[in-house]
Coordinates of C-alpha atoms and ligand atoms in Angstrom, one line a residue:
M132 CA 7.7 -14.7 3.6
N133 CA 7.6 -14.6 7.0
I134 CA 6.4 -12.4 9.6
T135 CA 8.3 -10.1 10.9
N136 CA 7.2 -9.6 15.0
I137 CA 6.9 -6.6 16.0
A138 CA 6.0 -4.7 19.5
V139 CA 5.6 -1.0 19.4
L140 CA 6.5 0.8 23.4
V141 CA 3.8 3.8 23.1
S142 CA 3.9 6.8 25.7
G143 CA -0.1 8.3 24.5
R144 CA -2.3 8.7 22.1
G145 CA -0.7 6.6 19.8
S146 CA -1.6 8.1 16.1
N147 CA 1.4 6.4 15.2
L148 CA 0.7 3.1 16.4
Q149 CA -2.5 3.4 14.7
S150 CA -1.3 4.4 11.6
I151 CA 1.1 0.7 11.3
I152 CA -1.8 -1.0 12.6
D153 CA -4.1 -0.1 9.2
N154 CA -1.5 -0.5 6.8
I155 CA -0.6 -3.9 8.6
E156 CA -4.7 -4.3 8.3
N157 CA -4.9 -3.4 5.2
G158 CA -1.9 -5.2 3.3
T159 CA 0.0 -2.3 2.5
I160 CA 2.9 -3.1 5.4
P161 CA 2.8 -7.2 4.3
H162 CA 4.5 -9.8 6.2
A163 CA 3.7 -7.7 9.4
S164 CA 2.0 -8.4 13.2
V165 CA 2.1 -5.9 15.8
K166 CA 2.8 -8.5 18.2
V167 CA 2.5 -5.9 21.9
V168 CA 2.3 -2.7 22.5
I169 CA 4.1 -1.0 25.7
S170 CA 3.5 2.1 27.5
D171 CA 5.4 3.6 30.4
V172 CA 2.2 4.9 31.1
D173 CA -0.8 4.3 32.2
G174 CA -3.9 4.3 30.5
T175 CA -3.4 5.8 27.8
Y176 CA -4.7 5.6 24.5
A177 CA -2.9 4.1 22.9
L178 CA -3.2 0.4 25.2
K179 CA -6.7 0.9 24.2
R180 CA -6.1 1.3 20.1
A181 CA -4.2 -2.2 20.9
Q182 CA -6.6 -4.2 22.4
Q183 CA -9.3 -2.4 20.5
H184 CA -7.1 -4.8 17.6
G185 CA -6.9 -7.5 19.8
I186 CA -3.4 -6.4 20.0
E187 CA -1.6 -7.4 24.0
A188 CA -1.3 -4.1 25.8
V189 CA 1.1 -3.8 28.1
F190 CA 2.0 -1.2 30.8
V191 CA 5.5 -1.2 32.1
D192 CA 5.0 1.0 35.3
P193 CA 8.9 2.6 35.4
N194 CA 8.8 3.7 39.1
K195 CA 8.6 0.1 39.8
Y196 CA 12.0 -0.2 39.4
D197 CA 15.1 0.9 41.0
N198 CA 17.0 2.2 37.6
K199 CA 16.5 2.1 33.6
T200 CA 18.3 -1.2 33.4
S201 CA 16.3 -3.0 35.5
F202 CA 13.0 -1.1 34.1
E203 CA 14.1 -2.0 29.7
N204 CA 15.0 -5.4 31.2
E205 CA 11.5 -6.3 31.7
I206 CA 10.3 -4.4 28.4
L207 CA 13.0 -7.2 26.5
R208 CA 11.6 -10.0 29.0
I209 CA 8.0 -9.0 27.0
L210 CA 10.1 -8.3 23.4
A211 CA 11.5 -11.7 23.8
A212 CA 8.8 -13.9 25.2
H213 CA 6.7 -13.0 22.0
D214 CA 9.1 -12.8 19.4
I215 CA 9.7 -9.3 18.8
E216 CA 12.0 -8.8 15.6
L217 CA 11.6 -5.3 15.1
V218 CA 10.7 -2.4 18.3
L219 CA 9.1 0.8 17.1
L220 CA 9.6 3.8 19.4
A221 CA 5.7 5.9 18.2
G222 CA 5.7 8.1 21.2
Y223 CA 7.6 6.9 23.0
M224 CA 9.1 9.7 25.5
R225 CA 11.7 7.9 26.9
V226 CA 16.2 7.8 25.9
V227 CA 16.6 4.0 24.9
G228 CA 19.7 2.8 27.1
A229 CA 22.6 0.0 26.4
N230 CA 20.6 -3.5 27.2
L231 CA 17.9 -2.9 25.1
L232 CA 19.4 -1.5 22.1
E233 CA 22.7 -3.3 22.2
T234 CA 20.3 -6.2 22.4
F235 CA 18.1 -4.8 19.4
K236 CA 20.8 -3.3 17.7
G237 CA 19.7 -1.9 13.9
R238 CA 16.6 -3.3 15.0
I239 CA 14.6 -0.5 16.5
I240 CA 12.7 2.7 14.9
N241 CA 11.9 6.3 16.2
I242 CA 9.8 9.4 14.7
H243 CA 10.4 12.5 15.9
P244 CA 8.4 15.4 14.4
A245 CA 11.6 17.4 13.3
L246 CA 13.6 17.5 10.2
L247 CA 16.7 16.5 12.4
P248 CA 19.6 16.6 13.0
S249 CA 17.3 20.0 14.1
F250 CA 15.2 20.5 17.1
P251 CA 15.9 17.0 19.0
G252 CA 14.0 15.7 22.3
L253 CA 10.9 16.8 23.3
H254 CA 9.1 18.8 21.7
G255 CA 10.0 18.8 18.1
Q256 CA 6.8 20.9 16.3
Q257 CA 6.7 23.1 19.2
Q258 CA 11.2 23.9 19.0
A259 CA 11.1 24.7 15.1
F260 CA 7.6 26.8 15.2
D261 CA 9.7 28.7 18.1
H262 CA 12.6 28.8 16.5
G263 CA 11.3 30.1 13.3
V264 CA 11.9 28.6 10.9
K265 CA 9.7 28.5 7.3
V266 CA 10.0 24.6 7.2
S267 CA 9.9 21.5 9.1
G268 CA 9.0 18.1 9.5
C269 CA 9.9 13.8 10.4
T270 CA 12.4 12.3 10.6
V271 CA 11.7 8.2 10.3
H272 CA 15.0 7.2 11.8
F273 CA 17.4 3.9 13.8
V274 CA 17.5 4.7 17.2
D275 CA 21.6 4.4 18.1
E276 CA 22.9 5.7 22.0
G277 CA 22.2 9.6 21.5
V278 CA 19.2 11.3 21.5
D279 CA 18.0 11.2 18.2
T280 CA 20.7 11.1 16.7
G281 CA 20.5 7.7 14.4
P282 CA 20.9 7.0 10.9
I283 CA 17.3 8.9 9.1
I284 CA 15.4 6.1 7.0
I285 CA 12.6 9.1 5.7
Q286 CA 12.2 12.7 6.0
R287 CA 8.8 14.3 4.5
C288 CA 8.9 18.5 5.0
V289 CA 6.5 20.9 5.4
P290 CA 5.4 24.5 4.8
V291 CA 5.6 26.3 7.6
L292 CA 2.2 30.0 7.5
E293 CA 1.9 32.8 8.8
D294 CA -0.5 32.5 10.8
D295 CA 0.6 28.9 12.1
T296 CA -0.1 28.3 15.6
A297 CA 2.6 25.5 16.9
D298 CA -0.2 22.8 17.4
V299 CA -1.7 23.7 13.6
L300 CA 2.4 22.7 12.5
A301 CA 2.5 19.8 15.0
D302 CA -1.0 18.8 12.8
R303 CA 0.0 19.6 9.6
I304 CA 3.8 17.5 10.0
L305 CA 1.5 14.0 12.0
E306 CA -0.5 14.0 8.9
Q307 CA 3.3 13.4 7.3
E308 CA 4.0 10.7 10.1
H309 CA 1.4 8.8 9.7
K310 CA 2.3 7.8 6.3
I311 CA 6.4 7.4 6.5
F312 CA 6.7 6.1 9.2
P313 CA 4.1 3.1 8.0
E314 CA 6.8 3.1 4.4
A315 CA 9.8 2.6 6.9
V316 CA 8.3 -0.7 8.3
R317 CA 7.2 -1.7 5.1
L318 CA 10.5 -1.3 3.3
F319 CA 11.9 -2.4 6.7
V320 CA 10.1 -5.7 7.0
Q321 CA 10.9 -6.3 3.4
G322 CA 14.2 -6.8 4.3
K323 CA 15.0 -3.3 2.1
L324 CA 17.3 -1.0 4.6
I325 CA 20.8 -1.2 5.0
I326 CA 23.2 1.1 6.9
K327 CA 26.1 1.5 6.6
G328 CA 27.6 4.0 8.9
R329 CA 25.6 7.5 8.7
K330 CA 23.2 6.3 6.0
V331 CA 20.7 4.2 4.7
E332 CA 20.9 3.1 1.5
I333 CA 17.3 2.3 0.2
A334 CA 17.2 -0.9 -2.6
D335 CA 13.1 -0.5 -3.2
Ligands
LIG49 C1 3.8 12.5 17.5 O1 4.5 13.8 17.2 C2 6.1 11.5 17.2 O2 6.4 12.3 16.3 C3 6.3 12.6 18.5 O3 5.0 12.4 19.4 C4 4.3 12.7 19.0 C5 3.3 11.1 19.8 O4 1.5 11.0 18.9 N1 7.9 11.1 19.3 C6 8.2 12.8 19.7 O5 8.5 13.8 19.9 C7 9.4 11.7 19.9 N2 10.4 12.9 20.8 P1 1.1 9.5 18.5 O6 1.4 9.1 20.6 O7 -0.7 10.6 18.2 O8 1.9 8.7 18.3

């Protein structure tokens, strides 16, 4: 079986990146390799994590480009140079533009820390906490032109407890993110995800 070359886009600490790397290294995601990690923020811990695993780590400075298109053209150039087939957004805090989306249609996957379609955008955990929901969770989904609106692959619930703070809830959600994101990547790599309109069929 061919190896699926993966790129991971990040903006921060990279714990989800780490869960993908670990699951590839321990064989839970077979036939896959993270070839490059791209950050839109300089000096992120995610870039260090990549380097620690011998993975190319690149900072692409959005301020160096006139607009989203030229910024993403640079990302596209890096993806092409590494022969990337699958792009993961692991705490990447930008909305993907038309160029990148079109080139990787059905091949960009995002992890979001809430049960979509509730609480899209930034700070999903805090939004859910402030709203007073009794159950929250996380969602892995294909990326489309909207903000966290693409076809859902896997969701996982967690309870919101009486004495939670938003941070405690976020940690409980993160634990589940680290399970469902690698699981979704494994299913993609094994060709088991079939997008049918808004729905994702899982042929596992
Ligand atoms: C994660 O909770 C992820 O779901 C969230 O950012 C965090 C990144 O943590 N993503 C979003 O909010 C995207 N809108 P990490 O850098 O440790 O993986």
